[in-house]
XYZ file of C-alpha atoms in Angstrom:
729
model
C 0.523 -9.350 6.237
C -2.571 -7.174 6.232
C -3.646 -5.304 9.293
C -6.551 -6.678 11.247
C -7.346 -3.339 12.839
C -10.425 -1.911 11.138
C -11.156 1.419 12.724
C -9.278 3.441 10.149
C -11.433 2.376 7.249
C -12.684 5.446 5.425
C -16.269 4.500 6.116
C -15.961 4.325 9.867
C -16.196 7.997 10.708
C -18.526 8.519 7.766
C -20.952 6.045 9.352
C -20.988 8.093 12.542
C -20.702 11.601 11.156
C -23.567 12.322 8.776
C -25.404 15.538 9.581
C -27.961 14.719 12.229
C -29.927 17.761 13.320
C -32.635 17.674 15.933
C -35.702 15.676 14.990
C -38.336 18.213 13.875
C -41.116 15.817 14.890
C -39.888 15.449 18.456
C -41.413 17.760 21.034
C -40.010 18.022 24.537
C -42.984 17.643 26.862
C -41.122 19.332 29.710
C -41.442 16.388 32.117
C -37.758 15.491 32.143
C -34.570 17.346 33.126
C -33.189 19.768 30.566
C -29.677 18.358 30.981
C -30.592 14.749 30.217
C -28.708 14.587 26.892
C -24.966 14.507 26.255
C -23.537 16.652 23.474
C -23.227 14.479 20.383
C -20.093 16.202 19.054
C -18.192 15.822 22.306
C -19.465 12.246 22.526
C -17.914 11.551 19.138
C -14.618 13.028 20.319
C -14.877 10.776 23.384
C -15.205 7.810 21.003
C -12.005 8.844 19.244
C -10.355 9.254 22.637
C -11.153 5.576 23.282
C -9.327 4.767 20.048
C -6.359 6.772 21.338
C -6.425 4.863 24.606
C -5.857 1.669 22.623
C -2.715 3.261 21.161
C -1.620 3.994 24.745
C -2.128 0.379 25.814
C 1.341 -1.162 26.098
C -0.149 -4.651 26.374
C -1.044 -4.496 22.662
C 1.470 -5.364 19.909
C 3.347 -2.228 18.925
C 2.346 -2.207 15.239
C -1.298 -2.394 16.338
C -0.694 0.589 18.613
C 0.819 2.502 15.681
C -2.228 1.561 13.638
C -4.559 2.962 16.293
C -2.604 6.238 16.160
C -3.245 6.323 12.402
C -6.899 5.486 12.950
C -7.294 8.343 15.429
C -5.798 10.764 12.890
C -7.987 9.534 10.037
C -11.118 9.658 12.174
C -10.401 13.204 13.319
C -9.844 14.348 9.730
C -13.299 13.120 8.777
C -14.847 14.660 11.896
C -13.573 18.069 10.807
C -14.519 17.541 7.156
C -18.103 16.619 8.036
C -19.300 17.695 11.469
C -17.185 20.809 12.050
C -17.688 21.830 8.432
C -21.451 21.366 8.787
C -21.597 23.519 11.923
C -19.569 26.284 10.276
C -21.718 26.171 7.156
C -24.934 26.517 9.134
C -23.520 29.396 11.155
C -22.383 31.176 7.974
C -25.753 30.738 6.262
C -27.759 31.789 9.288
C -29.470 28.382 9.468
C -27.881 27.323 12.732
C -30.210 25.962 15.404
C -29.374 24.934 18.982
C -27.730 21.523 19.298
C -29.219 18.521 21.070
C -28.111 19.985 24.423
C -29.488 23.438 23.650
C -26.155 25.123 22.931
C -25.566 27.635 20.185
C -23.423 26.153 17.396
C -20.731 28.790 17.958
C -20.381 27.642 21.579
C -20.228 24.007 20.431
C -17.439 24.927 17.997
C -15.500 26.440 20.902
C -16.006 23.251 22.948
C -14.925 21.112 19.990
C -11.834 23.255 19.471
C -10.766 22.964 23.100
C -11.206 19.187 23.181
C -9.671 18.642 19.733
C -6.593 20.707 20.663
C -6.210 18.626 23.824
C -6.598 15.318 21.988
C -4.271 16.219 19.114
C -1.552 17.242 21.569
C -2.052 13.970 23.475
C -1.985 12.035 20.188
C 1.370 13.567 19.212
C 2.743 12.907 22.695
C 1.733 9.220 22.594
C 3.592 8.792 19.320
C 6.693 10.645 20.464
C 6.971 9.305 24.030
C 5.417 5.831 23.826
C 4.917 4.252 20.409
C 8.053 5.542 18.648
C 10.375 4.298 21.430
C 8.510 0.963 21.502
C 9.001 0.623 17.751
C 12.692 1.402 18.155
C 13.102 -1.262 20.830
C 11.537 -3.711 18.348
C 14.003 -2.813 15.616
C 11.834 -0.338 13.658
C 13.282 3.172 13.647
C 11.738 6.363 12.296
C 14.833 8.484 11.973
C 15.221 12.234 11.726
C 17.739 13.842 9.375
C 19.873 14.814 12.339
C 20.101 11.124 13.348
C 21.796 10.125 10.074
C 25.549 9.861 9.669
C 27.342 11.009 6.544
C 27.234 7.561 4.941
C 23.456 7.473 5.355
C 23.128 10.974 3.944
C 25.210 10.115 0.917
C 23.031 7.107 0.161
C 19.805 8.994 0.739
C 20.992 11.769 -1.614
C 20.839 9.285 -4.485
C 17.333 8.149 -3.482
C 16.216 11.768 -3.427
C 17.722 12.711 -6.780
C 16.446 9.641 -8.645
C 13.089 8.858 -6.995
C 11.765 12.050 -5.377
C 13.224 15.201 -6.935
C 11.607 14.658 -10.388
C 8.142 14.548 -8.801
C 8.375 17.755 -6.756
C 6.753 21.016 -7.869
C 7.752 24.134 -5.893
C 5.303 27.008 -6.366
C 6.476 30.577 -5.848
C 4.220 33.240 -4.357
C 4.819 36.739 -5.733
C 2.958 39.343 -7.833
C 3.259 37.067 -10.866
C 2.343 33.909 -8.935
C -0.734 34.189 -6.688
C -1.028 32.113 -3.543
C -1.656 28.535 -4.734
C -4.677 26.410 -3.918
C -3.866 24.107 -1.001
C -5.761 20.847 -1.384
C -7.460 19.306 1.634
C -5.431 16.848 3.748
C -2.279 17.414 1.675
C 0.983 17.756 3.553
C 2.945 20.853 2.524
C 6.193 22.665 3.161
C 6.235 26.419 3.522
C 9.602 27.781 2.392
C 10.971 31.311 2.803
C 14.019 32.080 0.672
C 16.203 35.153 0.136
C 17.774 36.212 -3.114
C 21.434 36.976 -2.211
C 21.703 39.538 -5.014
C 18.591 41.581 -4.294
C 18.145 40.571 -0.635
C 14.449 40.138 -1.487
C 12.642 37.531 0.652
C 10.185 35.279 -1.160
C 7.689 32.615 -0.121
C 7.121 29.257 -1.822
C 4.865 26.314 -1.166
C 5.968 22.750 -1.832
C 3.427 19.932 -1.746
C 4.679 16.625 -0.369
C 3.673 14.077 -3.054
C 0.852 11.835 -1.900
C 1.726 9.122 -4.418
C 5.105 8.404 -2.798
C 5.647 6.402 0.416
C 5.170 8.605 3.455
C 8.097 6.898 5.171
C 11.120 6.276 2.960
C 13.063 3.136 3.780
C 16.714 3.829 4.504
C 19.479 1.571 3.169
C 20.515 -1.351 5.376
C 23.237 -0.249 7.792
C 24.237 -3.816 8.663
C 22.361 -3.924 11.985
C 19.292 -5.742 10.686
C 17.060 -2.913 11.891
C 14.341 -1.442 9.687
C 14.972 2.279 9.369
C 12.718 4.932 7.848
C 12.709 8.695 7.416
C 9.600 10.799 6.904
C 9.318 11.942 3.289
C 8.835 15.586 4.274
C 11.932 15.459 6.484
C 13.996 14.133 3.599
C 12.668 16.796 1.223
C 13.221 19.591 3.774
C 16.906 18.764 3.870
C 17.288 18.945 0.092
C 15.617 22.304 -0.480
C 18.849 23.736 -1.845
C 18.409 21.537 -4.923
C 14.911 22.924 -5.459
C 15.914 26.564 -4.968
C 19.485 26.718 -6.317
C 21.283 29.982 -5.699
C 18.759 31.054 -3.039
C 19.343 31.253 0.701
C 16.866 29.054 2.648
C 15.644 31.097 5.635
C 12.781 29.042 7.040
C 10.899 25.884 6.184
C 7.989 24.367 8.053
C 5.294 21.736 7.573
C 1.607 22.562 7.393
C -1.595 20.791 6.512
C -5.079 22.089 5.713
C -8.411 20.383 6.327
C -11.287 21.565 4.147
C -15.054 21.234 4.168
C -15.489 18.087 2.077
C -19.132 17.483 2.863
C -21.460 17.016 -0.099
C -24.900 18.561 -0.450
C -27.137 17.196 -3.180
C -30.173 19.064 -4.387
C -32.308 16.316 -5.907
C -34.811 17.472 -8.481
C -36.368 16.282 -11.675
C -34.286 18.415 -14.034
C -31.113 16.330 -14.025
C -30.139 12.828 -13.057
C -28.900 12.130 -9.535
C -25.569 10.882 -10.905
C -24.997 14.136 -12.825
C -25.879 16.231 -9.792
C -23.571 14.210 -7.573
C -20.655 14.370 -10.004
C -20.922 18.175 -10.049
C -20.974 18.281 -6.263
C -17.936 16.001 -6.000
C -15.997 18.514 -8.093
C -17.066 21.286 -5.708
C -15.970 19.196 -2.704
C -12.330 19.651 -3.705
C -12.636 23.403 -3.218
C -14.435 23.577 0.107
C -13.367 26.316 2.542
C -10.530 25.552 5.017
C -11.643 24.623 8.540
C -8.386 23.514 10.221
C -4.711 24.438 9.818
C -2.131 22.111 11.359
C 1.389 23.514 11.612
C 4.646 22.341 13.144
C 5.289 24.011 16.479
C 8.455 25.728 15.206
C 6.679 27.767 12.516
C 7.626 31.438 12.585
C 4.976 34.150 13.014
C 5.547 35.652 9.565
C 4.777 32.380 7.778
C 1.828 31.636 10.041
C 0.392 35.094 9.469
C 0.612 34.651 5.704
C -1.098 31.257 5.841
C -3.878 32.488 8.127
C -4.507 35.476 5.878
C -4.505 33.560 2.605
C -6.555 30.641 3.954
C -8.928 32.836 5.999
C -8.214 30.786 9.116
C -8.823 31.962 12.690
C -6.495 31.424 15.637
C -8.960 28.878 17.053
C -8.546 26.798 13.905
C -4.736 26.625 14.121
C -3.213 23.481 15.669
C 0.484 23.691 16.624
C 1.985 20.200 16.810
C 5.431 18.628 16.894
C 6.615 17.048 13.643
C 5.653 14.838 11.968
C 2.190 16.042 11.093
C -0.458 13.669 9.717
C 0.190 10.525 11.712
C -2.328 8.819 9.442
C 0.813 7.984 7.491
C 1.531 5.331 10.134
C -0.903 3.075 8.271
C 2.055 2.299 6.006
C 3.823 0.494 8.841
C 1.216 -2.250 8.606
C 3.007 -3.428 5.452
C 5.992 -4.465 7.561
C 6.238 -8.255 7.715
C 6.584 -8.647 11.473
C 3.785 -10.963 12.644
C 5.324 -10.900 16.115
C 4.427 -7.208 16.373
C 0.787 -7.651 15.296
C -2.282 -9.362 16.676
C -2.406 -13.077 15.827
C -4.015 -13.776 12.481
C -7.472 -15.303 12.792
C -9.112 -17.357 10.062
C -12.941 -17.297 9.974
C -14.795 -20.594 9.838
C -17.632 -21.642 7.571
C -20.974 -21.619 9.364
C -21.873 -25.154 10.444
C -25.322 -24.706 8.938
C -23.756 -24.137 5.496
C -21.461 -27.150 5.601
C -22.735 -30.237 3.736
C -23.765 -33.231 5.844
C -21.181 -35.333 4.057
C -17.774 -33.569 3.945
C -17.238 -34.955 0.440
C -20.378 -33.293 -0.898
C -20.314 -29.900 -2.612
C -21.866 -27.133 -0.482
C -25.433 -26.274 -1.508
C -26.464 -22.951 -0.005
C -30.104 -23.275 -1.065
C -30.448 -26.732 0.522
C -28.865 -25.437 3.733
C -31.168 -22.421 3.953
C -34.199 -24.613 3.229
C -33.487 -26.555 6.428
C -34.050 -23.434 8.530
C -33.001 -19.853 9.177
C -29.225 -19.361 9.470
C -27.763 -16.643 11.672
C -24.298 -15.565 10.554
C -21.754 -13.729 12.680
C -18.905 -12.103 10.770
C -15.919 -12.012 10.816
C -15.920 -15.049 13.063
C -17.882 -16.853 10.374
C -16.763 -16.367 6.802
C -18.558 -13.895 4.566
C -16.963 -15.512 1.509
C -18.399 -18.967 2.223
C -21.822 -17.655 3.201
C -23.196 -14.434 1.690
C -20.761 -14.287 -1.219
C -21.323 -17.969 -2.031
C -25.095 -17.460 -1.765
C -25.000 -14.784 -4.465
C -22.457 -16.590 -6.639
C -24.493 -19.802 -6.576
C -27.616 -17.805 -7.358
C -25.891 -16.263 -10.381
C -24.842 -19.695 -11.695
C -28.013 -21.650 -10.836
C -30.262 -22.156 -13.911
C -33.299 -22.394 -11.618
C -32.792 -18.867 -10.276
C -35.001 -16.417 -12.127
C -34.275 -13.131 -10.359
C -31.824 -11.481 -7.960
C -32.535 -8.192 -6.184
C -29.971 -6.466 -3.992
C -29.053 -3.214 -2.287
C -25.465 -1.931 -2.540
C -24.376 0.801 -0.136
C -20.609 0.340 0.023
C -18.576 -2.383 -1.664
C -14.940 -3.042 -2.467
C -13.177 -1.985 -5.651
C -12.859 -5.549 -6.937
C -16.146 -6.820 -5.558
C -17.081 -10.434 -6.309
C -20.615 -9.450 -5.291
C -20.875 -7.015 -8.185
C -19.273 -9.563 -10.511
C -21.880 -12.126 -9.459
C -24.685 -9.705 -10.339
C -23.074 -9.052 -13.715
C -22.721 -12.804 -14.363
C -26.376 -13.324 -13.456
C -27.529 -10.580 -15.831
C -25.372 -11.926 -18.642
C -26.879 -15.375 -18.036
C -30.322 -13.919 -18.718
C -31.601 -13.593 -15.166
C -33.580 -10.560 -14.052
C -31.237 -8.581 -11.806
C -32.010 -5.424 -9.847
C -29.271 -3.510 -8.025
C -30.229 -0.561 -5.861
C -26.989 1.424 -5.637
C -26.744 4.184 -3.055
C -24.453 6.585 -4.852
C -24.714 9.121 -2.015
C -22.794 6.898 0.450
C -20.408 9.444 1.958
C -16.807 9.257 0.655
C -17.731 6.300 -1.588
C -19.750 8.352 -4.063
C -17.316 8.161 -6.967
C -16.701 4.429 -6.541
C -20.433 3.746 -6.470
C -21.006 5.812 -9.622
C -18.362 3.694 -11.360
C -19.990 0.438 -10.240
C -23.465 1.644 -11.169
C -22.380 2.352 -14.727
C -20.597 -0.999 -14.993
C -23.735 -2.802 -13.824
C -25.921 -0.910 -16.282
C -23.645 -1.851 -19.193
C -23.997 -5.527 -18.237
C -27.779 -5.353 -18.382
C -28.475 -5.059 -14.656
C -31.479 -2.911 -13.779
C -29.887 -0.199 -11.637
C -31.972 1.977 -9.359
C -31.013 4.762 -7.006
C -33.742 4.517 -4.425
C -36.191 7.207 -3.441
C -35.571 10.950 -3.821
C -34.555 12.491 -0.511
C -33.740 9.181 1.188
C -30.569 7.118 1.334
C -30.996 3.389 0.807
C -28.966 2.050 3.725
C -30.638 -1.335 4.303
C -28.617 -4.485 3.555
C -30.903 -6.767 1.577
C -30.624 -9.509 -1.026
C -33.508 -11.526 -2.481
C -33.220 -14.548 -4.769
C -36.279 -15.938 -6.554
C -35.856 -19.601 -7.536
C -38.059 -21.967 -9.497
C -38.549 -25.180 -7.529
C -40.980 -27.562 -9.171
C -44.214 -25.746 -9.876
C -43.639 -22.945 -7.371
C -41.391 -19.957 -6.865
C -39.371 -19.921 -3.655
C -37.778 -16.885 -2.008
C -34.318 -16.966 -0.453
C -33.392 -13.835 1.485
C -30.440 -12.242 3.228
C -30.862 -9.348 5.664
C -27.693 -8.036 7.237
C -26.267 -5.374 9.487
C -23.211 -4.706 7.289
C -22.332 -3.831 3.730
C -21.845 -6.339 0.921
C -18.120 -5.734 1.052
C -15.855 -8.813 1.182
C -12.868 -6.778 2.377
C -14.452 -5.006 5.330
C -16.345 -8.209 6.228
C -13.011 -9.584 7.454
C -12.649 -6.811 10.034
C -16.205 -5.530 10.674
C -18.300 -7.391 13.227
C -21.728 -7.918 11.655
C -24.728 -10.207 11.754
C -26.768 -11.583 8.893
C -29.823 -13.779 8.461
C -30.234 -16.228 5.586
C -33.800 -17.451 5.354
C -36.217 -19.203 3.032
C -39.173 -17.982 5.066
C -41.929 -17.138 2.620
C -43.146 -14.177 4.667
C -39.718 -12.547 4.667
C -39.534 -13.126 0.913
C -42.892 -11.430 0.408
C -41.842 -8.532 2.632
C -38.657 -8.025 0.638
C -40.483 -8.301 -2.690
C -42.795 -5.468 -1.670
C -39.921 -3.409 -0.300
C -37.847 -3.784 -3.473
C -40.905 -2.843 -5.563
C -41.253 0.302 -3.508
C -37.580 1.193 -3.888
C -37.494 0.662 -7.648
C -41.026 1.743 -8.561
C -43.883 3.760 -7.141
C -45.386 1.487 -4.490
C -46.400 3.080 -1.191
C -44.865 1.514 1.895
C -47.199 -0.582 3.984
C -46.564 -2.448 7.194
C -44.528 -5.625 6.922
C -44.821 -8.917 8.799
C -41.248 -9.716 9.917
C -39.608 -6.413 9.068
C -39.507 -2.978 10.653
C -38.803 -0.466 7.882
C -37.795 3.206 8.070
C -38.734 5.942 7.588
C -42.435 5.295 8.245
C -42.525 2.470 10.766
C -39.145 1.855 12.378
C -39.169 4.564 15.037
C -42.847 3.893 15.758
C -42.109 0.183 16.066
C -39.227 0.707 18.467
C -41.174 3.182 20.598
C -44.107 0.777 20.713
C -41.897 -2.055 21.938
C -40.110 0.142 24.488
C -43.519 1.266 25.714
C -44.654 -2.351 26.031
C -41.637 -3.144 28.220
C -42.480 -0.140 30.378
C -46.056 -1.362 30.849
C -44.895 -4.910 31.568
C -42.527 -3.695 34.280
C -45.292 -1.670 35.925
C -47.540 -4.738 35.788
C -44.905 -6.939 37.389
C -44.216 -8.940 34.228
C -40.727 -9.806 32.941
C -39.270 -6.760 31.192
C -35.893 -6.000 29.715
C -34.389 -3.963 26.865
C -31.045 -4.610 25.200
C -29.803 -2.486 22.309
C -26.528 -2.673 20.388
C -25.870 0.179 17.936
C -23.103 2.340 16.547
C -24.763 5.557 17.748
C -27.517 6.485 20.207
C -28.725 10.030 19.524
C -32.478 10.185 18.792
C -34.241 12.171 21.529
C -37.603 10.431 21.245
C -36.072 6.970 21.678
C -33.796 8.126 24.507
C -36.746 9.670 26.356
C -38.689 6.425 25.935
C -35.739 4.526 27.439
C -35.667 6.976 30.352
C -39.366 6.311 30.988
C -38.716 2.579 30.832
C -35.928 2.971 33.380
C -38.184 5.023 35.654
C -40.612 2.087 35.522
C -37.827 -0.261 36.598
C -36.937 -1.840 33.242
C -33.290 -3.007 33.108
C -31.798 -1.390 29.999
C -28.445 -2.367 28.513
C -26.978 -0.174 25.764
C -23.931 -1.443 23.871
C -22.664 1.406 21.691
C -19.525 1.786 19.602
C -19.479 5.527 19.010
C -21.781 8.393 19.959
C -24.129 8.162 22.924
C -26.267 11.143 23.970
C -28.009 9.187 26.740
C -26.927 9.680 30.364
C -27.004 6.388 32.276
C -27.210 5.977 36.027
C -28.875 9.314 36.838
C -30.978 8.960 40.030
C -34.664 9.156 39.275
C -34.073 9.192 35.534
C -31.889 6.345 34.309
C -30.820 4.325 37.327
C -31.413 0.981 35.581
C -29.559 1.892 32.380
C -26.013 0.666 31.713
C -23.952 1.814 28.714
C -20.857 -0.053 27.536
C -18.504 0.356 24.587
C -16.148 -2.249 23.165
C -13.342 -1.394 20.746
C -10.723 -3.781 19.480
C -9.257 -5.548 16.496
C -12.715 -5.825 14.892
C -15.077 -2.923 14.392
C -18.311 -3.565 16.297
C -20.872 -2.789 13.601
C -23.950 -4.977 14.144
C -27.248 -3.558 15.378
C -29.403 -5.639 17.721
C -32.720 -4.746 19.378
C -33.917 -7.066 22.154
C -37.258 -6.776 23.970
C -38.126 -9.268 26.727
C -41.848 -9.155 25.853
C -43.053 -10.736 29.113
C -40.887 -13.824 28.633
C -41.334 -14.272 24.877
C -38.420 -12.176 23.560
C -38.728 -10.235 20.333
C -35.281 -9.719 18.827
C -34.388 -7.776 15.680
C -31.186 -7.270 13.726
C -30.634 -4.808 10.899
C -28.992 -1.731 9.493
C -30.357 1.128 11.600
C -28.728 3.163 14.327
C -30.689 5.286 16.796
C -30.123 8.518 14.886
C -32.509 10.904 13.153
C -30.934 10.242 9.788
C -31.516 6.483 10.126
C -35.066 6.752 11.379
C -36.239 9.671 9.225
C -34.054 10.064 6.141
C -33.007 6.551 5.184
C -34.495 3.308 4.014
C -33.573 0.944 6.838
C -34.787 -2.540 7.635
C -34.749 -4.703 10.745
C -35.756 -8.365 10.617
C -37.175 -10.282 13.564
C -35.419 -13.494 14.544
C -37.687 -16.445 15.282
C -35.470 -19.444 16.071
C -35.024 -19.849 19.852
C -31.355 -20.797 19.456
C -30.650 -17.543 17.601
C -32.395 -15.516 20.297
C -30.464 -17.440 22.948
C -27.177 -16.834 21.175
C -27.652 -13.066 21.038
C -28.781 -13.077 24.654
C -25.530 -14.784 25.576
C -23.603 -12.252 23.502
C -25.169 -9.407 25.505
C -24.436 -11.233 28.770
C -20.762 -11.429 27.805
C -20.534 -7.823 26.597
C -22.089 -6.342 29.728
C -20.254 -8.602 32.198
C -17.875 -6.914 34.627
C -15.279 -9.536 33.694
C -15.220 -8.297 30.056
C -12.871 -5.506 28.977
C -14.924 -2.454 27.990
C -15.514 1.235 28.557
C -18.309 2.304 30.920
C -20.228 5.543 30.441
C -20.964 7.507 33.594
C -23.796 9.917 34.333
C -21.329 12.792 33.905
C -20.617 11.788 30.295
C -17.126 10.446 31.041
C -16.047 7.088 29.628
C -13.855 4.990 31.930
C -11.947 1.981 30.676
C -12.300 -1.260 32.660
C -9.656 -3.644 31.355
C -8.040 -5.000 34.535
C -9.426 -6.876 37.535
C -8.707 -6.046 41.175
C -5.399 -7.923 40.956
C -4.309 -6.029 37.840
C -4.859 -8.956 35.506
C -6.357 -8.299 32.034
C -10.104 -8.810 31.735
C -11.411 -11.131 29.029
C -11.468 -9.879 25.454
C -14.942 -10.383 24.020
C -13.804 -10.622 20.402
C -11.067 -13.158 21.102
C -13.476 -15.270 23.142
C -16.119 -15.066 20.425
C -13.668 -16.233 17.779
C -12.673 -19.158 20.005
C -16.291 -20.084 20.746
C -17.310 -20.176 17.088
C -14.132 -21.930 15.933
C -14.697 -24.679 18.505
C -18.265 -25.437 17.457
C -18.976 -28.962 16.368
C -21.723 -30.289 14.204
C -24.905 -30.811 16.161
C -26.409 -27.323 16.374
C -27.613 -26.951 12.765
C -29.001 -23.473 13.296
C -25.888 -21.601 12.222
C -24.602 -20.262 15.494
C -27.010 -22.117 17.728
C -24.548 -23.333 20.321
C -22.506 -21.485 22.902
């Protein structure tokens, strides 16, 4: 049974961690307090602390808690590989500038180190003192070598000799063998041995194979319990077979994190794909930025590692074994539904179901009846967006398909649909963002496969990432061409769509179709961006559009008209937008911010942000949608789309928001905000001091309502009647 916990997906931290330096266009006018922003790096660590708090929650099924421990570890790895690496690189090159709170990068690194050391120690303690015992009480044991009796050891000896020993490669370090390259995120054993004849002490490094299970299943001992031993523990206790005739003096685990950020210099002398492929090769050899060691490592071994890796004391993390608790992801393969969250099956949007249950679904007919608002994963991606593109590929009346691809799965039916359409003779354009962090190689592979099938593949505009989630289908209907469009908040990825919370709009609105046609022409050709009718598009107009609408709410509040701002994003960092929200609050505008990750805004500060509330919700689904709600004097303007409130989204990416027009869709999202911000809903609240406090119990100690569970129930219980695709609550 697959895990339904999403936060460990490789793209999660990547979505939050791209370099995001201060906006060069923003100028502090000096009218607001200097300390009005929260440090973005520490805010990210606070987000990962919230993930850790889920692992500490003993009301959750134990395999979900183990998964959250793995998620925390994976997230922190990417934080070091991107954000810490970026800070160190800028310091080393002399390009460092003060952070968003005015601190020198070196001081921020010290703050990060202190908090990261604290969190990693807490993380290890939660595993050792809470989750591991809870697993054991449920019949899942992670044994140590010392826990095994002789019968176990005899049986495990055979497993080692037949399945593990042939794969191992010990590397000596001596004058004839220089210190080996230690790859990033690999788990290693340091081994010190002594030659009994010469009494010479030698050092060797042994890499723990990453292509073997991290936890080796032990033979059944007749108790019915599932028993595992960490691979590195098993190897450590068979070192005599790897170094026969030598005396084993010391052996310890260590792990190195390297700078794996990618910098692309785009120019006209070589293709973007060639430049990126070269940079991906360099990524493997980035400088070390963190050394994790077991807390029993001797000073001699540590000194050698620090010297050879050029690591400072601040960058050393002493932790109890086992290191790399990301390996706990493997426990999700255990078939124990009783130890996981209940499996939820998404429903097909009512608006996409045929009127007669015996009829075959017709996506184009459904969209023609009116805009459809989709909410994944509560509503199925497969029977909505995927079906839309598959039907478009097969429909003889469809002339053209245009789509952006930022991240997609390795066996993507979306890509296959585009290939089928091209092979059927349709005009197909795919704008592939090959610079999507940590998915670069996969996207290069897909781009080449699409090109071979006859798809027109573009890579967007030099210097900008194409992050918008857009699909446009042009269909011949009678004597006219009709546009069918999809604008979403999430990637065209069928796998993550089952665990990422996202919104999408399917529409046959002619104005949206014209907007998308012009936008695609700009992305694939040389058109100059103009203003759009139902879209807000970055980098030229999105920030301006948001600031204009925030300013309008401020004026309405001062004039006594209805005013309100509601924003749901993954990250809230941009200084210009935050300052505009502060001004709105000073004018009395109620402002609700629903953020998953980073938030640099301080809510509840007297005289500055008294009317601003900030909430965060984490759970079995990854909150990923972006919503922008403006009361507009009683005629709400509501947008959904791909952009977060970060400099990179507003200045260095192609992003698109689409305005919703159906009253039932606006009402539905209003109700969603009401539920998320309610004191009866489990969430984290951000205080003016920057501390996040979890509110998950009422005054009587009873659990507060879970928004995601309630949302799934609401949508599953819908009955035909509201044809708007999510119109009823």
